[in-house]
Amino acid sequence: MSDRYRVRRAVAEDWSVSRAIRLQALAEAPLAFASTLERETAFDPDQWRERIAGAAQFLAETDDGEVVGTATGVADPGEPGTTLLVAMFVAPPARGQGLGDRLVAAVVDQARSDGADRVLLHVVETNPGAERLYARCGFARTGATVPLPHRPDLIEHEMVLGL
Ligand SMILES: CC(C)(COP(=O)(O)OP(=O)(O)OC[C@H]1O[C@@H](n2cnc3c(N)ncnc32)[C@H](O)[C@@H]1OP(=O)(O)O)[C@@H](O)C(=O)NCCC(=O)NCCS
């Protein structure tokens, strides 16, 4: 694990850097996410602020404040006690240094202190690197699958971590 980075909770004033890292993620890894660059490019500043306010969003940044990664925990509106882990991304130059693990841990720790009893996520079948990361952090496939909304020929595996 590198000390070059810190992981912190995003606040409303981070909406612009939050937008930048999210749009970078959607541009660089379009098949990794259920949303699309086209959809989120159209969001206005208030939508980005609302997204931060409505979730536990974490940012990984360098000593000089450059945001290089993000992950978010959001309460599942239909499943009390379930936190959804979404929008996990680490920029290519920062990969392979344990930031993925640290971002997952931040979301899981927050879910636990918010009283959730499980964290759920979806990972597309063509993303074995991300699935390895989640398995290393204790997640296991539930056996459930869903189609990736904008590429329904691909499936996403549901994974869960009990808290
Ligand atoms: C998936 C993703 C978030 C992983 O981020 P990351 O910061 O590279 O994750 P980690 O560093 O924790 O782990 C990645 C690899 O580095 C290795 N690693 C972890 N800590 C390390 C360290 N201190 N030094 C060297 N390597 C390390 C891990 O063992 C892992 O290897 P593996 O892929 O062979 O299992 C990143 O590749 C990404 O953003 N991909 C595109 C978007 C995406 O797929 N998001 C997930 C959607 S479900």
PDB file of C-alpha atoms in Angstrom, residues 65-137:
ATOM      1  CA  GLY A  65      -4.813  16.980  -4.408  1.00  0.00           C
ATOM      2  CA  GLU A  66      -5.063  15.250  -7.803  1.00  0.00           C
ATOM      3  CA  VAL A  67      -8.015  12.858  -7.686  1.00  0.00           C
ATOM      4  CA  VAL A  68      -6.999   9.463  -9.094  1.00  0.00           C
ATOM      5  CA  GLY A  69      -9.754   7.146  -7.895  1.00  0.00           C
ATOM      6  CA  THR A  70     -13.241   6.882  -6.503  1.00  0.00           C
ATOM      7  CA  ALA A  71     -15.837   4.487  -5.100  1.00  0.00           C
ATOM      8  CA  THR A  72     -19.308   5.050  -3.710  1.00  0.00           C
ATOM      9  CA  GLY A  73     -21.610   3.329  -1.253  1.00  0.00           C
ATOM     10  CA  VAL A  74     -25.323   4.050  -1.622  1.00  0.00           C
ATOM     11  CA  ALA A  75     -28.226   2.662   0.377  1.00  0.00           C
ATOM     12  CA  ASP A  76     -30.336   0.313  -1.756  1.00  0.00           C
ATOM     13  CA  PRO A  77     -33.756   1.984  -1.739  1.00  0.00           C
ATOM     14  CA  GLY A  78     -35.545  -1.327  -2.184  1.00  0.00           C
ATOM     15  CA  GLU A  79     -33.529  -3.388   0.330  1.00  0.00           C
ATOM     16  CA  PRO A  80     -33.166  -1.959   3.846  1.00  0.00           C
ATOM     17  CA  GLY A  81     -29.796  -2.893   5.339  1.00  0.00           C
ATOM     18  CA  THR A  82     -28.117  -3.213   1.943  1.00  0.00           C
ATOM     19  CA  THR A  83     -25.431  -0.818   0.733  1.00  0.00           C
ATOM     20  CA  LEU A  84     -24.622  -0.895  -2.975  1.00  0.00           C
ATOM     21  CA  LEU A  85     -20.952  -0.468  -3.900  1.00  0.00           C
ATOM     22  CA  VAL A  86     -20.887   1.430  -7.206  1.00  0.00           C
ATOM     23  CA  ALA A  87     -18.712   3.613  -9.451  1.00  0.00           C
ATOM     24  CA  MET A  88     -15.366   2.006  -8.517  1.00  0.00           C
ATOM     25  CA  PHE A  89     -12.526   3.442 -10.592  1.00  0.00           C
ATOM     26  CA  VAL A  90      -8.780   3.945 -10.268  1.00  0.00           C
ATOM     27  CA  ALA A  91      -7.013   5.900 -13.031  1.00  0.00           C
ATOM     28  CA  PRO A  92      -4.491   3.751 -14.945  1.00  0.00           C
ATOM     29  CA  PRO A  93      -1.274   5.404 -13.602  1.00  0.00           C
ATOM     30  CA  ALA A  94      -2.422   4.774  -9.991  1.00  0.00           C
ATOM     31  CA  ARG A  95      -3.411   1.118 -10.447  1.00  0.00           C
ATOM     32  CA  GLY A  96      -1.698  -1.883  -8.897  1.00  0.00           C
ATOM     33  CA  GLN A  97      -0.813  -0.064  -5.660  1.00  0.00           C
ATOM     34  CA  GLY A  98      -3.667  -1.188  -3.465  1.00  0.00           C
ATOM     35  CA  LEU A  99      -5.942   1.821  -4.007  1.00  0.00           C
ATOM     36  CA  GLY A 100      -8.786  -0.429  -5.170  1.00  0.00           C
ATOM     37  CA  ASP A 101      -8.582  -2.328  -1.887  1.00  0.00           C
ATOM     38  CA  ARG A 102      -8.484   0.914   0.098  1.00  0.00           C
ATOM     39  CA  LEU A 103     -11.523   2.331  -1.695  1.00  0.00           C
ATOM     40  CA  VAL A 104     -13.512  -0.879  -1.147  1.00  0.00           C
ATOM     41  CA  ALA A 105     -12.503  -0.818   2.534  1.00  0.00           C
ATOM     42  CA  ALA A 106     -13.672   2.808   2.859  1.00  0.00           C
ATOM     43  CA  VAL A 107     -17.113   1.979   1.443  1.00  0.00           C
ATOM     44  CA  VAL A 108     -17.416  -1.186   3.560  1.00  0.00           C
ATOM     45  CA  ASP A 109     -16.344   0.574   6.780  1.00  0.00           C
ATOM     46  CA  GLN A 110     -18.865   3.356   6.165  1.00  0.00           C
ATOM     47  CA  ALA A 111     -21.650   0.846   5.432  1.00  0.00           C
ATOM     48  CA  ARG A 112     -20.844  -0.971   8.668  1.00  0.00           C
ATOM     49  CA  SER A 113     -20.904   2.208  10.741  1.00  0.00           C
ATOM     50  CA  ASP A 114     -24.181   3.221   9.055  1.00  0.00           C
ATOM     51  CA  GLY A 115     -25.662  -0.054  10.326  1.00  0.00           C
ATOM     52  CA  ALA A 116     -25.918  -1.929   7.025  1.00  0.00           C
ATOM     53  CA  ASP A 117     -25.802  -5.708   7.218  1.00  0.00           C
ATOM     54  CA  ARG A 118     -24.418  -6.345   3.731  1.00  0.00           C
ATOM     55  CA  VAL A 119     -22.694  -4.703   0.774  1.00  0.00           C
ATOM     56  CA  LEU A 120     -23.793  -5.713  -2.708  1.00  0.00           C
ATOM     57  CA  LEU A 121     -22.186  -4.977  -6.092  1.00  0.00           C
ATOM     58  CA  HIS A 122     -22.317  -5.982  -9.733  1.00  0.00           C
ATOM     59  CA  VAL A 123     -19.311  -6.765 -11.889  1.00  0.00           C
ATOM     60  CA  VAL A 124     -19.480  -7.418 -15.621  1.00  0.00           C
ATOM     61  CA  GLU A 125     -18.357 -10.840 -16.813  1.00  0.00           C
ATOM     62  CA  THR A 126     -15.569  -9.309 -18.941  1.00  0.00           C
ATOM     63  CA  ASN A 127     -13.857  -7.685 -15.913  1.00  0.00           C
ATOM     64  CA  PRO A 128     -11.950 -10.444 -14.087  1.00  0.00           C
ATOM     65  CA  GLY A 129      -9.467  -7.971 -12.570  1.00  0.00           C
ATOM     66  CA  ALA A 130     -12.223  -6.140 -10.709  1.00  0.00           C
ATOM     67  CA  GLU A 131     -13.797  -9.429  -9.642  1.00  0.00           C
ATOM     68  CA  ARG A 132     -10.424 -10.534  -8.192  1.00  0.00           C
ATOM     69  CA  LEU A 133     -10.248  -7.282  -6.250  1.00  0.00           C
ATOM     70  CA  TYR A 134     -13.712  -7.829  -4.781  1.00  0.00           C
ATOM     71  CA  ALA A 135     -13.002 -11.485  -3.961  1.00  0.00           C
ATOM     72  CA  ARG A 136      -9.789 -10.449  -2.207  1.00  0.00           C
ATOM     73  CA  CYS A 137     -11.895  -8.035  -0.132  1.00  0.00           C
TER      74      CYS A 137
END
